[in-house]
Structures are given as C-alpha cells and as structure tokens.
C-alpha cells in the first residue's frame, strides 16, 4: 500500500466515510470550488491579487463555519471530507510562503487554521505528507519559476 493509501486507510478507520449523504457530498463540492479559487489567488499578479484573495475568501467561508466547535470535519476523528480536503493542510502554508502573502489569516479563518494545525500534527499525516520546506522549494521552482 502506498503512503497516501495507508493514510486514507488509517485516517478513515472508525471515521464516517460515507459518501452517499448529501451533506458529505456538498462539503466535497466546496473543496472542488475552493481549490481553483485559491490557486488563482496564488498565481495572480499584483493588479488582480486583492480581487482574487477576496474570491478565495468567499469560497473558504463556508468551510470556516463548518468547523466551528469541531476538531475535524468528521468530528473528533479525521473523516472522508477531511481526506478530500487534504490539499489545504498539505499545501496552504507552503503556498503562502512561496507566493509571499498570507491568504488564510488566523484572524479571518481561526477554525481553518486550527484544523490545518491539528491535521498536520496527526501522527499519520506527519508520516506521509511532504515537509513544508520541500513544498516551498517545489512551488518556487515549478510554479513560480524561481530557484531559491
């Protein structure tokens, strides 16, 4: 089993992994809309950056609200929706560092930032996710065309 597959298997153990419920599917759709908005913000030039950040913030707000009083989207354990949303904890802060601006401010998104921190501190996530320094170097080279 690959590292990612083992992460999914271990993280889902005992968690709500149903994909048939409308609520779970709607959260999955939220992530499908959020990721392109975040990517546009990080790839934007200075002229359009504020507009793109605002668009990304609008997409992130429902996820922020969903996490009120919860450790993970699945409750106390990592669930299917948390796994679907893995791109946020895995890449967000590295993308912010590489792009040179903060998109997910603690002031505006305290629940999402706590979720990212809790997710990244999970023992299995620590084992399988790339280190932030590696991701920053990758983003600088591949996405932003810089060699630093």
PDB file of N, CA and C in Angstrom, residues 74-110:
ATOM      1  N   UNK A  74     -15.060  15.610  10.197  1.00  0.00           N
ATOM      2  CA  UNK A  74     -15.727  14.391  10.634  1.00  0.00           C
ATOM      3  C   UNK A  74     -16.018  14.351  12.123  1.00  0.00           C
ATOM      4  N   UNK A  75     -15.719  15.399  12.858  1.00  0.00           N
ATOM      5  CA  UNK A  75     -15.933  15.424  14.306  1.00  0.00           C
ATOM      6  C   UNK A  75     -14.607  15.348  15.036  1.00  0.00           C
ATOM      7  N   UNK A  76     -14.468  14.331  15.911  1.00  0.00           N
ATOM      8  CA  UNK A  76     -13.234  14.181  16.684  1.00  0.00           C
ATOM      9  C   UNK A  76     -12.157  13.403  15.937  1.00  0.00           C
ATOM     10  N   UNK A  77     -12.538  12.753  14.846  1.00  0.00           N
ATOM     11  CA  UNK A  77     -11.584  11.956  14.065  1.00  0.00           C
ATOM     12  C   UNK A  77     -11.561  12.451  12.632  1.00  0.00           C
ATOM     13  N   UNK A  78     -10.457  12.197  11.963  1.00  0.00           N
ATOM     14  CA  UNK A  78     -10.359  12.524  10.546  1.00  0.00           C
ATOM     15  C   UNK A  78     -11.358  11.652   9.794  1.00  0.00           C
ATOM     16  N   UNK A  79     -12.175  12.276   8.966  1.00  0.00           N
ATOM     17  CA  UNK A  79     -13.168  11.561   8.179  1.00  0.00           C
ATOM     18  C   UNK A  79     -12.930  11.755   6.692  1.00  0.00           C
ATOM     19  N   UNK A  80     -13.867  11.274   5.905  1.00  0.00           N
ATOM     20  CA  UNK A  80     -13.725  11.307   4.452  1.00  0.00           C
ATOM     21  C   UNK A  80     -13.565  12.729   3.924  1.00  0.00           C
ATOM     22  N   UNK A  81     -14.355  13.662   4.437  1.00  0.00           N
ATOM     23  CA  UNK A  81     -14.282  15.043   3.954  1.00  0.00           C
ATOM     24  C   UNK A  81     -12.927  15.657   4.287  1.00  0.00           C
ATOM     25  N   UNK A  82     -12.367  15.326   5.446  1.00  0.00           N
ATOM     26  CA  UNK A  82     -11.026  15.807   5.789  1.00  0.00           C
ATOM     27  C   UNK A  82     -10.001  15.289   4.781  1.00  0.00           C
ATOM     28  N   UNK A  83     -10.161  14.043   4.381  1.00  0.00           N
ATOM     29  CA  UNK A  83      -9.232  13.454   3.410  1.00  0.00           C
ATOM     30  C   UNK A  83      -9.392  14.126   2.050  1.00  0.00           C
ATOM     31  N   UNK A  84     -10.640  14.381   1.647  1.00  0.00           N
ATOM     32  CA  UNK A  84     -10.887  15.092   0.389  1.00  0.00           C
ATOM     33  C   UNK A  84     -10.214  16.463   0.425  1.00  0.00           C
ATOM     34  N   UNK A  85     -10.264  17.108   1.575  1.00  0.00           N
ATOM     35  CA  UNK A  85      -9.690  18.448   1.717  1.00  0.00           C
ATOM     36  C   UNK A  85      -8.221  18.475   2.059  1.00  0.00           C
ATOM     37  N   UNK A  86      -7.539  17.359   1.922  1.00  0.00           N
ATOM     38  CA  UNK A  86      -6.122  17.259   2.299  1.00  0.00           C
ATOM     39  C   UNK A  86      -5.236  18.302   1.636  1.00  0.00           C
ATOM     40  N   UNK A  87      -5.633  18.791   0.481  1.00  0.00           N
ATOM     41  CA  UNK A  87      -4.814  19.778  -0.221  1.00  0.00           C
ATOM     42  C   UNK A  87      -4.612  21.037   0.624  1.00  0.00           C
ATOM     43  N   UNK A  88      -5.593  21.408   1.427  1.00  0.00           N
ATOM     44  CA  UNK A  88      -5.425  22.622   2.241  1.00  0.00           C
ATOM     45  C   UNK A  88      -4.346  22.457   3.298  1.00  0.00           C
ATOM     46  N   UNK A  89      -4.441  21.449   4.185  1.00  0.00           N
ATOM     47  CA  UNK A  89      -3.379  21.346   5.179  1.00  0.00           C
ATOM     48  C   UNK A  89      -2.024  21.025   4.564  1.00  0.00           C
ATOM     49  N   UNK A  90      -2.042  20.241   3.509  1.00  0.00           N
ATOM     50  CA  UNK A  90      -0.780  19.833   2.907  1.00  0.00           C
ATOM     51  C   UNK A  90      -0.035  20.946   2.192  1.00  0.00           C
ATOM     52  N   UNK A  91      -0.761  21.902   1.631  1.00  0.00           N
ATOM     53  CA  UNK A  91      -0.127  22.887   0.753  1.00  0.00           C
ATOM     54  C   UNK A  91      -0.306  24.348   1.144  1.00  0.00           C
ATOM     55  N   UNK A  92      -1.293  24.684   1.969  1.00  0.00           N
ATOM     56  CA  UNK A  92      -1.654  26.086   2.189  1.00  0.00           C
ATOM     57  C   UNK A  92      -0.496  26.952   2.666  1.00  0.00           C
ATOM     58  N   UNK A  93       0.119  26.605   3.787  1.00  0.00           N
ATOM     59  CA  UNK A  93       1.157  27.479   4.341  1.00  0.00           C
ATOM     60  C   UNK A  93       2.413  27.493   3.467  1.00  0.00           C
ATOM     61  N   UNK A  94       2.704  26.389   2.805  1.00  0.00           N
ATOM     62  CA  UNK A  94       3.833  26.378   1.867  1.00  0.00           C
ATOM     63  C   UNK A  94       3.541  27.293   0.685  1.00  0.00           C
ATOM     64  N   UNK A  95       2.310  27.269   0.199  1.00  0.00           N
ATOM     65  CA  UNK A  95       1.920  28.144  -0.912  1.00  0.00           C
ATOM     66  C   UNK A  95       1.991  29.606  -0.500  1.00  0.00           C
ATOM     67  N   UNK A  96       1.555  29.903   0.716  1.00  0.00           N
ATOM     68  CA  UNK A  96       1.628  31.283   1.209  1.00  0.00           C
ATOM     69  C   UNK A  96       3.074  31.759   1.263  1.00  0.00           C
ATOM     70  N   UNK A  97       3.946  30.916   1.777  1.00  0.00           N
ATOM     71  CA  UNK A  97       5.359  31.304   1.864  1.00  0.00           C
ATOM     72  C   UNK A  97       5.965  31.504   0.481  1.00  0.00           C
ATOM     73  N   UNK A  98       5.692  30.600  -0.435  1.00  0.00           N
ATOM     74  CA  UNK A  98       6.249  30.707  -1.788  1.00  0.00           C
ATOM     75  C   UNK A  98       5.688  31.919  -2.531  1.00  0.00           C
ATOM     76  N   UNK A  99       4.409  32.212  -2.347  1.00  0.00           N
ATOM     77  CA  UNK A  99       3.771  33.334  -3.049  1.00  0.00           C
ATOM     78  C   UNK A  99       4.107  34.679  -2.412  1.00  0.00           C
ATOM     79  N   UNK A 100       4.481  34.653  -1.145  1.00  0.00           N
ATOM     80  CA  UNK A 100       4.868  35.882  -0.471  1.00  0.00           C
ATOM     81  C   UNK A 100       3.722  36.667   0.144  1.00  0.00           C
ATOM     82  N   UNK A 101       2.576  36.027   0.347  1.00  0.00           N
ATOM     83  CA  UNK A 101       1.472  36.690   1.049  1.00  0.00           C
ATOM     84  C   UNK A 101       0.617  35.648   1.760  1.00  0.00           C
ATOM     85  N   UNK A 102      -0.079  36.103   2.797  1.00  0.00           N
ATOM     86  CA  UNK A 102      -0.916  35.216   3.599  1.00  0.00           C
ATOM     87  C   UNK A 102      -2.353  35.271   3.093  1.00  0.00           C
ATOM     88  N   UNK A 103      -2.881  34.146   2.729  1.00  0.00           N
ATOM     89  CA  UNK A 103      -4.258  34.051   2.249  1.00  0.00           C
ATOM     90  C   UNK A 103      -5.206  33.655   3.378  1.00  0.00           C
ATOM     91  N   UNK A 104      -4.772  32.723   4.177  1.00  0.00           N
ATOM     92  CA  UNK A 104      -5.611  32.155   5.231  1.00  0.00           C
ATOM     93  C   UNK A 104      -5.199  32.751   6.581  1.00  0.00           C
ATOM     94  N   UNK A 105      -5.562  34.000   6.813  1.00  0.00           N
ATOM     95  CA  UNK A 105      -5.147  34.677   8.045  1.00  0.00           C
ATOM     96  C   UNK A 105      -5.840  34.055   9.256  1.00  0.00           C
ATOM     97  N   UNK A 106      -5.120  34.001  10.351  1.00  0.00           N
ATOM     98  CA  UNK A 106      -5.673  33.453  11.587  1.00  0.00           C
ATOM     99  C   UNK A 106      -6.838  34.301  12.075  1.00  0.00           C
ATOM    100  N   UNK A 107      -6.756  35.595  11.856  1.00  0.00           N
ATOM    101  CA  UNK A 107      -7.827  36.497  12.292  1.00  0.00           C
ATOM    102  C   UNK A 107      -9.140  36.186  11.560  1.00  0.00           C
ATOM    103  N   UNK A 108      -9.073  36.000  10.253  1.00  0.00           N
ATOM    104  CA  UNK A 108     -10.280  35.786   9.450  1.00  0.00           C
ATOM    105  C   UNK A 108     -10.735  34.322   9.455  1.00  0.00           C
ATOM    106  N   UNK A 109      -9.782  33.399   9.567  1.00  0.00           N
ATOM    107  CA  UNK A 109     -10.097  31.970   9.485  1.00  0.00           C
ATOM    108  C   UNK A 109      -9.477  31.186  10.648  1.00  0.00           C
ATOM    109  N   UNK A 110      -9.878  31.470  11.888  1.00  0.00           N
ATOM    110  CA  UNK A 110      -9.274  30.758  13.023  1.00  0.00           C
ATOM    111  C   UNK A 110      -9.570  29.256  13.016  1.00  0.00           C
TER     112      UNK A 110
END
